[in-house]
Amino acid sequence: MKIYTKTGDKGTTSLIFGERVSKNDVRVDAYGTCDEANSMIGFGVSLLPREEWAEKATTAMQKVQTVLFHVGAELATPAGKEVAWKLKEEDISFLEETIDQWQEGLKPLKQFVLPGGSPSASALHTARTIARRAERIAVEIEGVNPLVLSYLNRLSDFLFVAARYVNEQMKVTEPILHEDHS
């Protein structure tokens, strides 16, 4: 099977179930943005060291990547249709439980954290901002599964804590916002 089909050469693409839409359709924008976030999570994971804590973090993030792929499938499904795999409350609970677990070892926030630190944490902060964009786009989709919006919202929280966790584990000082910006 060839990877290229040429069916999108005129600016359209297929949603799940075959409906053709413009490549600037809000659904395409939403699931494409989820794909961007997913790729950046993968990049962040690829930068982790080969240590026990990082292997566990990798397993958690790859689970998130799998769910995010399915979130994209839900966003690519036309109104009135359903995909076989549906987002569940447990998927959101996994994010929350992992956030709580990772946050236990972190210093309490007393000021704003700037995106950065280790290369892996920087990539996870970038993934967080992409997830936020995906959420902003997804709210425009009429009839979107409310769990999709909840998942994307919680995902950005997860990625923020993941970046902090990675910096802590790698003993990299988090950059913080300084009051004096002159």
GROMACS .gro file of N, CA, C and O in nm, residues 6-74:
model
  276
    6LYS      N    1  -0.308   1.099  -0.318
    6LYS     CA    2  -0.334   1.213  -0.406
    6LYS      C    3  -0.476   1.269  -0.390
    6LYS      O    4  -0.513   1.363  -0.458
    7THR      N    5  -0.556   1.212  -0.299
    7THR     CA    6  -0.694   1.259  -0.282
    7THR      C    7  -0.700   1.395  -0.213
    7THR      O    8  -0.802   1.462  -0.219
    8GLY      N    9  -0.592   1.437  -0.148
    8GLY     CA   10  -0.589   1.565  -0.080
    8GLY      C   11  -0.522   1.676  -0.157
    8GLY      O   12  -0.504   1.786  -0.107
    9ASP      N   13  -0.488   1.648  -0.282
    9ASP     CA   14  -0.412   1.746  -0.361
    9ASP      C   15  -0.489   1.874  -0.391
    9ASP      O   16  -0.430   1.975  -0.428
   10LYS      N   17  -0.619   1.872  -0.373
   10LYS     CA   18  -0.700   1.991  -0.402
   10LYS      C   19  -0.753   2.057  -0.275
   10LYS      O   20  -0.851   2.131  -0.280
   11GLY      N   21  -0.688   2.026  -0.161
   11GLY     CA   22  -0.723   2.095  -0.038
   11GLY      C   23  -0.834   2.033   0.043
   11GLY      O   24  -0.890   2.100   0.131
   12THR      N   25  -0.867   1.908   0.018
   12THR     CA   26  -0.968   1.841   0.099
   12THR      C   27  -0.907   1.715   0.160
   12THR      O   28  -0.804   1.665   0.114
   13THR      N   29  -0.973   1.666   0.263
   13THR     CA   30  -0.932   1.542   0.328
   13THR      C   31  -1.056   1.469   0.375
   13THR      O   32  -1.165   1.525   0.376
   14SER      N   33  -1.040   1.345   0.415
   14SER     CA   34  -1.153   1.265   0.463
   14SER      C   35  -1.153   1.258   0.614
   14SER      O   36  -1.050   1.235   0.677
   15LEU      N   37  -1.272   1.277   0.670
   15LEU     CA   38  -1.292   1.247   0.811
   15LEU      C   39  -1.315   1.097   0.822
   15LEU      O   40  -1.329   1.027   0.722
   16ILE      N   41  -1.321   1.048   0.944
   16ILE     CA   42  -1.358   0.908   0.964
   16ILE      C   43  -1.497   0.888   0.905
   16ILE      O   44  -1.582   0.977   0.915
   17PHE      N   45  -1.522   0.777   0.843
   17PHE     CA   46  -1.645   0.743   0.772
   17PHE      C   47  -1.651   0.806   0.633
   17PHE      O   48  -1.751   0.800   0.565
   18GLY      N   49  -1.541   0.871   0.590
   18GLY     CA   50  -1.527   0.911   0.450
   18GLY      C   51  -1.577   1.047   0.408
   18GLY      O   52  -1.559   1.085   0.293
   19GLU      N   53  -1.642   1.121   0.496
   19GLU     CA   54  -1.690   1.254   0.458
   19GLU      C   55  -1.573   1.344   0.421
   19GLU      O   56  -1.475   1.355   0.494
   20ARG      N   57  -1.579   1.408   0.304
   20ARG     CA   58  -1.473   1.498   0.257
   20ARG      C   59  -1.498   1.639   0.311
   20ARG      O   60  -1.610   1.690   0.306
   21VAL      N   61  -1.391   1.699   0.363
   21VAL     CA   62  -1.400   1.836   0.415
   21VAL      C   63  -1.274   1.911   0.373
   21VAL      O   64  -1.172   1.851   0.338
   22SER      N   65  -1.282   2.043   0.380
   22SER     CA   66  -1.166   2.127   0.351
   22SER      C   67  -1.059   2.102   0.457
   22SER      O   68  -1.089   2.075   0.574
   23LYS      N   69  -0.935   2.113   0.418
   23LYS     CA   70  -0.825   2.094   0.513
   23LYS      C   71  -0.819   2.204   0.618
   23LYS      O   72  -0.748   2.190   0.717
   24ASN      N   73  -0.897   2.312   0.600
   24ASN     CA   74  -0.903   2.414   0.703
   24ASN      C   75  -1.029   2.401   0.789
   24ASN      O   76  -1.060   2.490   0.867
   25ASP      N   77  -1.099   2.288   0.778
   25ASP     CA   78  -1.216   2.260   0.862
   25ASP      C   79  -1.172   2.255   1.008
   25ASP      O   80  -1.063   2.209   1.041
   26VAL      N   81  -1.258   2.301   1.098
   26VAL     CA   82  -1.224   2.307   1.240
   26VAL      C   83  -1.188   2.168   1.295
   26VAL      O   84  -1.100   2.155   1.379
   27ARG      N   85  -1.252   2.063   1.246
   27ARG     CA   86  -1.219   1.927   1.293
   27ARG      C   87  -1.076   1.890   1.252
   27ARG      O   88  -1.002   1.833   1.331
   28VAL      N   89  -1.040   1.922   1.130
   28VAL     CA   90  -0.905   1.891   1.082
   28VAL      C   91  -0.803   1.970   1.163
   28VAL      O   92  -0.697   1.917   1.202
   29ASP      N   93  -0.834   2.096   1.191
   29ASP     CA   94  -0.746   2.179   1.272
   29ASP      C   95  -0.730   2.119   1.412
   29ASP      O   96  -0.619   2.110   1.465
   30ALA      N   97  -0.840   2.075   1.471
   30ALA     CA   98  -0.836   2.020   1.607
   30ALA      C   99  -0.756   1.889   1.613
   30ALA      O  100  -0.667   1.874   1.697
   31TYR      N  101  -0.786   1.794   1.522
   31TYR     CA  102  -0.712   1.668   1.533
   31TYR      C  103  -0.568   1.683   1.485
   31TYR      O  104  -0.478   1.614   1.535
   32GLY      N  105  -0.544   1.776   1.394
   32GLY     CA  106  -0.406   1.803   1.353
   32GLY      C  107  -0.324   1.863   1.466
   32GLY      O  108  -0.206   1.832   1.483
   33THR      N  109  -0.387   1.946   1.546
   33THR     CA  110  -0.319   2.007   1.660
   33THR      C  111  -0.293   1.903   1.768
   33THR      O  112  -0.188   1.905   1.833
   34CYS      N  113  -0.386   1.808   1.786
   34CYS     CA  114  -0.360   1.696   1.878
   34CYS      C  115  -0.240   1.615   1.829
   34CYS      O  116  -0.157   1.571   1.910
   35ASP      N  117  -0.230   1.597   1.699
   35ASP     CA  118  -0.117   1.523   1.642
   35ASP      C  119   0.014   1.598   1.670
   35ASP      O  120   0.117   1.537   1.703
   36GLU      N  121   0.012   1.731   1.659
   36GLU     CA  122   0.131   1.810   1.691
   36GLU      C  123   0.171   1.791   1.837
   36GLU      O  124   0.290   1.772   1.868
   37ALA      N  125   0.073   1.798   1.927
   37ALA     CA  126   0.102   1.778   2.070
   37ALA      C  127   0.159   1.639   2.094
   37ALA      O  128   0.257   1.623   2.167
   38ASN      N  129   0.100   1.540   2.029
   38ASN     CA  130   0.146   1.403   2.044
   38ASN      C  131   0.291   1.387   1.998
   38ASN      O  132   0.372   1.323   2.064
   39SER      N  133   0.322   1.448   1.886
   39SER     CA  134   0.460   1.441   1.834
   39SER      C  135   0.558   1.509   1.929
   39SER      O  136   0.669   1.459   1.952
   40MET      N  137   0.518   1.621   1.987
   40MET     CA  138   0.607   1.691   2.080
   40MET      C  139   0.625   1.613   2.209
   40MET      O  140   0.734   1.612   2.267
   41ILE      N  141   0.520   1.544   2.254
   41ILE     CA  142   0.535   1.456   2.371
   41ILE      C  143   0.638   1.348   2.338
   41ILE      O  144   0.728   1.319   2.417
   42GLY      N  145   0.625   1.289   2.220
   42GLY     CA  146   0.721   1.186   2.178
   42GLY      C  147   0.864   1.240   2.173
   42GLY      O  148   0.958   1.172   2.213
   43PHE      N  149   0.878   1.362   2.127
   43PHE     CA  150   1.011   1.424   2.124
   43PHE      C  151   1.064   1.441   2.266
   43PHE      O  152   1.179   1.408   2.295
   44GLY      N  153   0.979   1.489   2.355
   44GLY     CA  154   1.020   1.505   2.495
   44GLY      C  155   1.061   1.374   2.558
   44GLY      O  156   1.162   1.366   2.629
   45VAL      N  157   0.987   1.268   2.530
   45VAL     CA  158   1.019   1.135   2.582
   45VAL      C  159   1.153   1.088   2.526
   45VAL      O  160   1.235   1.029   2.598
   46SER      N  161   1.179   1.115   2.399
   46SER     CA  162   1.304   1.069   2.336
   46SER      C  163   1.427   1.133   2.400
   46SER      O  164   1.537   1.080   2.388
   47LEU      N  165   1.408   1.245   2.468
   47LEU     CA  166   1.519   1.316   2.531
   47LEU      C  167   1.545   1.272   2.675
   47LEU      O  168   1.640   1.319   2.738
   48LEU      N  169   1.460   1.183   2.727
   48LEU     CA  170   1.478   1.137   2.864
   48LEU      C  171   1.598   1.043   2.875
   48LEU      O  172   1.627   0.968   2.781
   49PRO      N  173   1.664   1.043   2.990
   49PRO     CA  174   1.775   0.949   3.009
   49PRO      C  175   1.722   0.806   3.026
   49PRO      O  176   1.603   0.786   3.048
   50ARG      N  177   1.808   0.711   3.016
   50ARG     CA  178   1.771   0.571   3.034
   50ARG      C  179   1.791   0.533   3.180
   50ARG      O  180   1.885   0.464   3.217
   51GLU      N  181   1.703   0.583   3.265
   51GLU     CA  182   1.706   0.555   3.408
   51GLU      C  183   1.569   0.503   3.449
   51GLU      O  184   1.471   0.522   3.378
   52GLU      N  185   1.563   0.438   3.566
   52GLU     CA  186   1.437   0.374   3.608
   52GLU      C  187   1.321   0.473   3.615
   52GLU      O  188   1.213   0.445   3.564
   53TRP      N  189   1.342   0.589   3.678
   53TRP     CA  190   1.233   0.686   3.688
   53TRP      C  191   1.186   0.729   3.550
   53TRP      O  192   1.066   0.748   3.527
   54ALA      N  193   1.279   0.745   3.457
   54ALA     CA  194   1.245   0.791   3.322
   54ALA      C  195   1.170   0.683   3.245
   54ALA      O  196   1.082   0.714   3.164
   55GLU      N  197   1.204   0.557   3.268
   55GLU     CA  198   1.132   0.447   3.202
   55GLU      C  199   0.986   0.447   3.246
   55GLU      O  200   0.895   0.427   3.166
   56LYS      N  201   0.963   0.470   3.377
   56LYS     CA  202   0.824   0.477   3.428
   56LYS      C  203   0.751   0.597   3.370
   56LYS      O  204   0.634   0.588   3.333
   57ALA      N  205   0.820   0.710   3.362
   57ALA     CA  206   0.760   0.830   3.304
   57ALA      C  207   0.729   0.807   3.156
   57ALA      O  208   0.623   0.849   3.107
   58THR      N  209   0.819   0.739   3.087
   58THR     CA  210   0.798   0.708   2.946
   58THR      C  211   0.672   0.623   2.927
   58THR      O  212   0.590   0.649   2.839
   59THR      N  213   0.655   0.523   3.012
   59THR     CA  214   0.537   0.436   3.004
   59THR      C  215   0.410   0.519   3.023
   59THR      O  216   0.313   0.502   2.947
   60ALA      N  217   0.409   0.608   3.120
   60ALA     CA  218   0.291   0.693   3.144
   60ALA      C  219   0.265   0.783   3.024
   60ALA      O  220   0.151   0.797   2.978
   61MET      N  221   0.371   0.843   2.970
   61MET     CA  222   0.352   0.936   2.859
   61MET      C  223   0.311   0.864   2.731
   61MET      O  224   0.234   0.918   2.652
   62GLN      N  225   0.359   0.743   2.712
   62GLN     CA  226   0.316   0.668   2.594
   62GLN      C  227   0.170   0.626   2.605
   62GLN      O  228   0.099   0.620   2.505
   63LYS      N  229   0.123   0.602   2.726
   63LYS     CA  230  -0.020   0.575   2.746
   63LYS      C  231  -0.100   0.700   2.708
   63LYS      O  232  -0.201   0.692   2.638
   64VAL      N  233  -0.051   0.815   2.751
   64VAL     CA  234  -0.116   0.942   2.717
   64VAL      C  235  -0.114   0.963   2.566
   64VAL      O  236  -0.216   1.004   2.507
   65GLN      N  237  -0.003   0.932   2.501
   65GLN     CA  238   0.005   0.947   2.355
   65GLN      C  239  -0.099   0.859   2.285
   65GLN      O  240  -0.160   0.901   2.188
   66THR      N  241  -0.118   0.738   2.335
   66THR     CA  242  -0.216   0.647   2.276
   66THR      C  243  -0.357   0.705   2.289
   66THR      O  244  -0.434   0.707   2.193
   67VAL      N  245  -0.389   0.753   2.410
   67VAL     CA  246  -0.522   0.812   2.431
   67VAL      C  247  -0.538   0.937   2.344
   67VAL      O  248  -0.644   0.958   2.284
   68LEU      N  249  -0.434   1.018   2.334
   68LEU     CA  250  -0.441   1.140   2.253
   68LEU      C  251  -0.465   1.107   2.106
   68LEU      O  252  -0.536   1.179   2.036
   69PHE      N  253  -0.409   0.997   2.060
   69PHE     CA  254  -0.436   0.952   1.923
   69PHE      C  255  -0.586   0.923   1.905
   69PHE      O  256  -0.647   0.961   1.806
   70HIS      N  257  -0.644   0.860   2.006
   70HIS     CA  258  -0.788   0.830   2.000
   70HIS      C  259  -0.874   0.956   2.016
   70HIS      O  260  -0.982   0.964   1.958
   71VAL      N  261  -0.825   1.054   2.093
   71VAL     CA  262  -0.894   1.183   2.100
   71VAL      C  263  -0.900   1.244   1.960
   71VAL      O  264  -1.004   1.293   1.917
   72GLY      N  265  -0.789   1.236   1.888
   72GLY     CA  266  -0.787   1.285   1.750
   72GLY      C  267  -0.889   1.212   1.664
   72GLY      O  268  -0.955   1.274   1.580
   73ALA      N  269  -0.904   1.083   1.685
   73ALA     CA  270  -1.004   1.006   1.608
   73ALA      C  271  -1.145   1.054   1.640
   73ALA      O  272  -1.229   1.067   1.550
   74GLU      N  273  -1.171   1.085   1.767
   74GLU     CA  274  -1.303   1.138   1.802
   74GLU      C  275  -1.327   1.272   1.734
   74GLU      O  276  -1.436   1.301   1.686
   0.00000   0.00000   0.00000
